[in-house]
Short mmCIF file of C-alpha atoms in Angstrom, two decimals:
data_model
loop_
_atom_site.label_atom_id
_atom_site.label_comp_id
_atom_site.label_asym_id
_atom_site.label_seq_id
_atom_site.Cartn_x
_atom_site.Cartn_y
_atom_site.Cartn_z
CA MET G 27 103.27 86.19 122.26
CA GLU G 28 100.37 88.45 121.30
CA LYS G 29 97.21 86.99 119.81
CA ILE G 30 97.12 87.25 116.02
CA ASP G 31 93.87 87.16 114.06
CA PHE G 32 93.33 86.65 110.34
CA VAL G 33 90.75 88.67 108.38
CA ILE G 34 89.49 87.63 104.96
CA PRO G 35 86.60 89.07 102.89
CA TRP G 36 84.68 86.96 100.39
CA VAL G 37 81.92 87.56 97.92
CA ASP G 38 79.84 85.11 95.90
CA GLY G 39 79.65 86.92 92.60
CA ASN G 40 77.10 84.41 91.33
CA ASP G 41 74.58 85.08 94.09
CA PRO G 42 71.46 86.43 92.28
CA GLN G 43 70.35 88.46 95.31
CA TRP G 44 73.76 90.14 95.59
CA ARG G 45 73.82 90.80 91.84
CA ALA G 46 70.31 92.28 91.98
CA GLU G 47 71.20 94.64 94.81
CA LYS G 48 74.42 95.61 93.06
CA ALA G 49 72.45 96.43 89.91
CA LYS G 50 70.21 98.83 91.86
CA TYR G 51 73.21 101.08 92.45
CA ASP G 52 74.89 100.44 89.11
CA PRO G 53 72.08 100.22 86.55
CA SER G 54 74.18 101.59 83.70
CA GLY G 55 76.80 98.84 83.79
CA MET G 56 79.75 97.63 85.77
CA PRO G 57 82.60 100.07 86.52
CA GLN G 58 85.98 99.03 85.12
CA SER G 59 87.44 98.57 88.59
CA ASP G 60 84.62 96.15 89.37
CA ALA G 61 84.94 93.99 86.26
CA PRO G 62 83.85 90.29 86.30
CA GLU G 63 87.32 88.94 87.13
CA ARG G 64 87.03 90.66 90.51
CA TYR G 65 84.09 88.40 91.44
CA ARG G 66 84.17 85.14 89.48
CA ASP G 67 84.67 82.07 91.63
CA TRP G 68 87.90 80.08 91.49
CA ASP G 69 86.32 77.50 93.81
CA ASN G 70 89.49 77.24 95.89
CA LEU G 71 88.60 79.00 99.13
CA GLN G 72 88.65 75.64 100.90
CA TYR G 73 92.41 75.50 100.23
CA TRP G 74 92.83 78.82 102.00
CA PHE G 75 91.27 77.32 105.13
CA ARG G 76 93.25 74.10 104.75
CA GLY G 77 96.46 76.07 104.42
CA VAL G 78 95.71 78.11 107.53
CA GLU G 79 94.87 75.03 109.61
CA LYS G 80 97.94 73.09 108.46
CA PHE G 81 100.53 75.83 108.10
CA ALA G 82 99.35 78.48 110.61
CA PRO G 83 97.67 76.50 113.43
CA TRP G 84 98.77 79.21 115.85
CA VAL G 85 96.19 81.72 114.53
CA ASN G 86 93.87 83.00 117.26
CA ARG G 87 90.73 83.64 115.23
CA ILE G 88 89.57 84.00 111.64
CA HIS G 89 87.13 86.82 110.84
CA PHE G 90 85.31 85.90 107.62
CA ILE G 91 83.71 88.98 106.07
CA THR G 92 80.69 88.44 103.84
CA TRP G 93 77.79 90.36 102.33
CA GLY G 94 75.59 87.64 103.81
CA HIS G 95 76.17 84.56 101.69
CA LEU G 96 78.47 81.70 102.73
CA PRO G 97 80.21 78.84 100.91
CA PRO G 98 77.91 75.80 101.26
CA TRP G 99 80.75 73.65 102.60
CA LEU G 100 81.83 76.05 105.38
CA ASP G 101 81.36 74.73 108.94
CA THR G 102 80.39 77.86 110.84
CA SER G 103 80.53 76.01 114.18
CA ASN G 104 84.34 75.97 114.17
CA PRO G 105 85.34 77.84 117.36
CA LYS G 106 88.08 79.78 115.57
CA LEU G 107 85.69 81.15 112.95
CA ASN G 108 83.80 84.43 113.30
CA ILE G 109 81.30 85.19 110.53
CA VAL G 110 81.13 88.96 110.01
CA LYS G 111 78.46 90.50 107.81
CA HIS G 112 78.89 93.98 106.37
CA THR G 113 76.01 95.11 108.54
CA ASP G 114 77.85 93.87 111.65
CA TYR G 115 80.68 96.38 111.46
CA ILE G 116 80.43 98.89 108.59
CA PRO G 117 78.58 102.08 109.59
CA GLU G 118 75.06 102.13 108.20
CA LYS G 119 75.61 105.30 106.21
CA TYR G 120 78.07 103.44 103.95
CA LEU G 121 75.76 100.48 103.28
CA PRO G 122 75.20 98.73 101.05
CA THR G 123 78.72 98.86 99.66
CA PHE G 124 80.30 97.10 96.70
CA SER G 125 83.69 98.71 97.26
CA SER G 126 86.54 96.68 98.73
CA HIS G 127 87.90 99.94 100.13
CA ALA G 128 84.94 100.53 102.43
CA ILE G 129 85.06 96.88 103.50
CA GLU G 130 88.78 97.12 104.32
CA LEU G 131 89.01 100.59 105.86
CA ASN G 132 86.46 99.71 108.53
CA MET G 133 88.02 96.42 109.63
CA HIS G 134 89.05 97.86 112.98
CA ARG G 135 85.34 98.02 113.89
CA ILE G 136 84.96 94.22 113.83
CA GLU G 137 83.87 93.15 117.30
CA GLY G 138 86.53 91.11 119.06
CA LEU G 139 89.26 91.78 116.49
CA ALA G 140 92.74 91.46 118.02
CA GLU G 141 95.15 94.39 118.02
CA HIS G 142 97.46 92.34 115.80
CA PHE G 143 95.85 90.97 112.66
CA VAL G 144 96.76 89.86 109.15
CA TYR G 145 94.54 90.87 106.25
CA PHE G 146 94.19 88.36 103.40
CA ASN G 147 92.48 88.68 100.06
CA ASP G 148 90.78 85.48 98.94
CA ASP G 149 93.41 84.97 96.22
CA THR G 150 96.30 84.78 98.72
CA PHE G 151 97.26 81.49 100.35
CA ILE G 152 99.67 80.02 102.91
CA ILE G 153 101.34 77.00 101.28
CA ARG G 154 104.05 76.00 103.73
CA PRO G 155 104.61 76.14 107.51
CA SER G 156 104.68 79.61 109.06
CA LYS G 157 105.34 81.13 112.49
CA PRO G 158 103.74 84.09 114.25
CA GLU G 159 107.14 85.83 113.96
CA ASP G 160 106.75 85.78 110.18
CA PHE G 161 103.95 88.32 110.54
CA PHE G 162 104.76 90.18 113.78
CA ARG G 163 108.05 90.55 115.67
CA GLY G 164 108.30 92.35 118.97
CA GLY G 165 104.65 93.34 118.59
CA LEU G 166 105.35 95.11 115.27
CA PRO G 167 104.06 94.20 111.78
CA CYS G 168 106.52 92.55 109.40
CA VAL G 169 106.89 94.07 105.95
CA THR G 170 109.36 94.38 103.09
CA PHE G 171 110.37 98.04 103.12
CA GLY G 172 111.27 99.86 99.95
CA LEU G 173 110.70 103.13 98.12
CA ASN G 174 109.32 103.00 94.61
CA CYS G 175 107.63 105.22 92.04
CA ILE G 176 103.88 104.97 91.57
CA PHE G 177 102.87 103.36 88.31
CA PHE G 178 99.88 105.06 86.71
CA GLY G 179 98.88 102.63 83.99
CA LYS G 180 95.72 101.22 82.47
CA ASP G 181 93.86 99.06 85.00
CA SER G 182 96.55 99.78 87.60
CA ALA G 183 96.03 100.78 91.23
CA GLY G 184 98.24 103.83 90.79
CA HIS G 185 95.45 106.33 91.42
CA PHE G 186 94.73 104.74 94.83
CA ASN G 187 98.41 104.91 95.71
CA GLY G 188 98.49 108.53 94.64
CA SER G 189 95.65 109.34 97.03
CA ASN G 190 97.40 107.38 99.80
CA LEU G 191 100.63 109.31 99.27
CA GLU G 192 98.78 112.63 99.43
CA VAL G 193 97.84 111.77 103.01
CA ILE G 194 101.26 110.31 103.84
CA ASN G 195 103.21 113.33 102.59
CA THR G 196 100.87 115.63 104.50
CA GLU G 197 101.33 113.75 107.75
CA PHE G 198 105.01 112.85 107.27
CA PRO G 199 106.49 115.67 105.17
CA ASN G 200 110.18 114.93 105.75
CA SER G 201 111.24 111.56 104.36
CA LYS G 202 114.92 112.37 104.97
CA ALA G 203 114.33 112.71 108.70
CA ILE G 204 112.49 109.37 108.76
CA ARG G 205 115.31 107.77 106.77
CA ARG G 206 117.90 108.97 109.30
CA ARG G 207 115.80 107.59 112.15
CA ASP G 208 115.10 104.24 110.50
CA PHE G 209 118.23 103.89 108.38
CA LYS G 210 118.83 100.27 109.40
CA LYS G 211 115.28 99.31 108.45
CA TRP G 212 115.27 101.24 105.19
CA PHE G 213 118.45 99.50 104.05
CA SER G 214 118.17 96.18 105.85
CA PRO G 215 119.70 93.24 103.92
CA LYS G 216 116.37 91.49 104.44
CA ASN G 217 114.75 93.86 101.95
CA GLY G 218 117.02 92.54 99.19
CA LEU G 219 119.66 94.29 97.08
CA ARG G 220 117.35 95.32 94.25
CA ILE G 221 114.84 96.97 96.56
CA ASN G 222 117.59 98.68 98.57
CA ILE G 223 119.10 100.15 95.40
CA LYS G 224 115.71 101.60 94.43
CA THR G 225 115.33 103.03 97.93
CA ALA G 226 118.77 104.66 97.75
CA MET G 227 117.96 106.25 94.39
CA LEU G 228 114.60 107.60 95.60
CA SER G 229 115.49 108.71 99.13
CA ASN G 230 116.99 112.11 98.32
CA TRP G 231 113.70 114.01 98.38
CA ASP G 232 111.86 115.45 101.37
CA TRP G 233 108.73 113.56 100.34
CA PHE G 234 107.78 109.98 99.58
CA PRO G 235 107.46 109.05 95.86
CA GLY G 236 105.81 105.72 96.68
CA PHE G 237 106.51 102.43 98.40
CA HIS G 238 107.35 98.88 97.42
CA TYR G 239 104.09 97.09 96.72
CA ASP G 240 103.17 93.45 96.57
CA HIS G 241 99.67 92.02 96.52
CA LEU G 242 100.25 89.81 99.56
CA PRO G 243 98.66 89.57 103.04
CA SER G 244 99.36 92.62 105.20
CA SER G 245 100.09 92.70 108.93
CA PHE G 246 98.26 95.49 110.74
CA LEU G 247 97.84 97.06 114.13
CA LYS G 248 94.18 97.78 114.80
CA SER G 249 95.26 100.97 116.58
CA THR G 250 96.70 102.27 113.27
CA PHE G 251 93.22 102.26 111.73
CA CYS G 252 91.84 104.11 114.75
CA GLU G 253 94.59 106.73 114.53
CA VAL G 254 94.18 107.40 110.81
CA TRP G 255 90.39 107.61 111.15
CA GLU G 256 90.85 110.12 113.98
CA LYS G 257 93.25 112.32 112.00
CA TYR G 258 91.74 112.07 108.50
CA PRO G 259 88.05 111.33 108.97
CA ASP G 260 86.97 113.35 105.93
CA VAL G 261 89.32 111.49 103.57
CA LEU G 262 88.20 108.07 104.79
CA ASP G 263 84.55 109.08 104.91
CA LYS G 264 84.67 110.21 101.29
CA THR G 265 86.16 106.90 100.16
CA CYS G 266 83.71 104.80 102.17
CA SER G 267 80.75 106.81 100.86
CA ASP G 268 81.43 105.60 97.31
CA LYS G 269 79.39 102.49 96.51
CA PHE G 270 82.07 101.35 94.06
CA ARG G 271 85.81 101.92 93.89
CA THR G 272 86.68 105.23 92.27
CA GLN G 273 90.00 106.73 91.26
CA SER G 274 90.01 109.34 94.05
CA ASN G 275 89.80 106.67 96.78
CA VAL G 276 92.43 105.81 99.35
CA ASN G 277 92.68 102.17 100.40
CA GLN G 278 94.08 99.90 103.11
CA TRP G 279 97.66 100.35 101.86
CA LEU G 280 97.46 103.76 103.50
CA MET G 281 97.52 101.97 106.86
CA LYS G 282 100.60 99.97 105.89
CA TYR G 283 102.43 103.09 104.70
CA TRP G 284 101.42 104.91 107.89
CA GLN G 285 102.94 102.13 110.01
CA MET G 286 106.17 102.29 108.03
CA CYS G 287 106.48 106.06 108.30
CA LYS G 288 105.99 105.84 112.06
CA GLY G 289 108.68 103.16 112.28
CA GLU G 290 106.12 100.65 113.58
CA TYR G 291 107.35 97.69 111.56
CA GLU G 292 110.08 95.07 111.25
CA THR G 293 111.66 94.09 107.94
CA ARG G 294 110.98 90.82 106.13
CA SER G 295 112.44 89.30 102.97
CA PRO G 296 110.42 89.74 99.75
CA LYS G 297 111.08 86.02 99.14
CA PHE G 298 108.52 85.25 101.85
CA GLY G 299 105.80 85.52 99.21
CA GLU G 300 105.24 85.77 95.48
CA VAL G 301 102.48 87.20 93.28
CA TYR G 302 101.54 85.41 90.07
CA HIS G 303 99.19 86.88 87.48
CA VAL G 304 97.25 84.12 85.77
CA LYS G 305 98.47 84.27 82.18
CA ASP G 306 99.35 81.50 79.71
CA GLU G 307 103.09 81.99 80.16
CA ASN G 308 102.80 81.87 83.95
CA LEU G 309 100.74 78.72 84.41
CA THR G 310 103.69 76.33 84.67
CA LYS G 311 105.44 78.65 87.13
CA ILE G 312 102.29 78.86 89.27
CA CYS G 313 101.84 75.09 89.35
CA ASP G 314 105.51 74.47 90.19
CA ALA G 315 105.44 77.10 92.95
CA ILE G 316 102.42 75.49 94.61
CA LYS G 317 103.46 71.86 94.28
CA GLN G 318 107.05 72.54 95.35
CA GLN G 319 105.91 74.96 98.09
CA LYS G 320 108.59 77.43 97.04
CA MET G 321 107.39 80.26 99.30
CA THR G 322 105.18 80.75 102.36
CA LEU G 323 102.63 83.11 100.79
CA ILE G 324 101.36 82.97 97.24
CA CYS G 325 98.90 85.17 95.38
CA ILE G 326 97.05 83.79 92.36
CA ASN G 327 95.82 86.99 90.75
CA ASP G 328 92.94 86.88 88.31
CA ASN G 329 92.98 89.68 85.73
CA VAL G 330 91.74 90.76 82.32
CA ARG G 331 94.53 88.75 80.65
CA THR G 332 93.35 85.45 82.14
CA THR G 333 92.14 83.34 79.22
CA ASP G 334 90.52 79.86 79.32
CA PHE G 335 89.41 80.56 82.88
CA GLU G 336 87.77 77.19 83.58
CA ALA G 337 90.73 75.16 82.33
CA LYS G 338 93.23 77.20 84.32
CA LYS G 339 91.04 77.00 87.41
CA GLN G 340 91.04 73.21 87.25
CA GLN G 341 94.82 73.02 86.79
CA ILE G 342 95.62 75.39 89.63
CA ASN G 343 93.13 73.80 92.02
CA ALA G 344 94.59 70.37 91.27
CA CYS G 345 97.96 71.73 92.39
CA PHE G 346 96.45 73.01 95.64
CA ASP G 347 94.82 69.65 96.19
CA SER G 348 98.17 67.89 95.77
CA ILE G 349 99.56 69.63 98.88
CA LEU G 350 96.29 70.09 100.80
CA PRO G 351 94.12 67.03 100.06
CA GLU G 352 92.52 66.59 103.50
CA ARG G 353 89.45 68.52 104.60
CA SER G 354 90.06 71.05 107.32
CA GLY G 355 88.06 71.57 110.49
CA PHE G 356 86.45 74.52 108.71
CA GLU G 357 84.73 72.21 106.21
CA LYS G 358 81.59 70.23 106.82
CA LYS G 359 82.10 66.49 107.19
CA GLU G 360 80.87 64.15 104.50
CA GLY G 361 77.18 63.54 104.95
CA GLN G 362 76.77 66.66 107.09
CA GLY G 363 75.02 68.39 104.21
CA GLN G 364 75.57 71.68 102.47
CA ALA G 365 73.08 74.41 103.22
#
């Protein structure tokens, strides 16, 4: 079995030094795509590490990406942990950056990163036992395949997907040919009936209208990043040169779509994970999903519709604590001190 690494970026949005540097490049105010809910602290990162240690003990290494700050409780001496600062791997010409796209699109430059890695956002968690084969099978990334239409709505990521598809349809202009080659993957029962029906309805064109999207951890081949950078350096350079996310950017989903169009993937059920947007009507569902460990991966997505933030944070974190009460080896021991 190949070594599998995890990569997770984190930012302390309350760090005054980070906020001061950010203000130097954004003196007129915060762009909409970098609104406060993108940075406020849910104080539950420790449950991410506890979940990994308990439910994915097979992971080779965790690469923790940071601007420079660290959670005070994090034990950096853990042999599986690699602290990666932006300056360690992002080319100098793109620094400083406050764009998640630049942080993500350069991940392949992290020293020591395995060829097979899983990229997590800090709002995605493992909440029940997993296996390496859940993320890679036969050396290929696991994904739920499906065609879909891009949604261009207020506060949506549609514009990023549009930019991604511009590259994809340039590089892979004949979706019908790819469908014939990968027919069994496109219409695998693992994808689920609903997704397969959408794919059937959208597969008649010679171009891709979009792909099934879920805000869950993504399995990647490091070599995919190298290949896309080699073929489309100008596109990626333009995105990484923006200090903040802008509508013309591509993002890391481009790498996932690239892998699918090349046939470098294996199918996985969409039931493997679930995304929950933190809204009043969803709170009970979120708590039940965590406490009952209904799926392997869960995303707790903060957004502009999240009201009573502090109260919801306490409720959700109490649910995490009910299934992951013990400190992990990534947390400092009591009395060790928090620097």
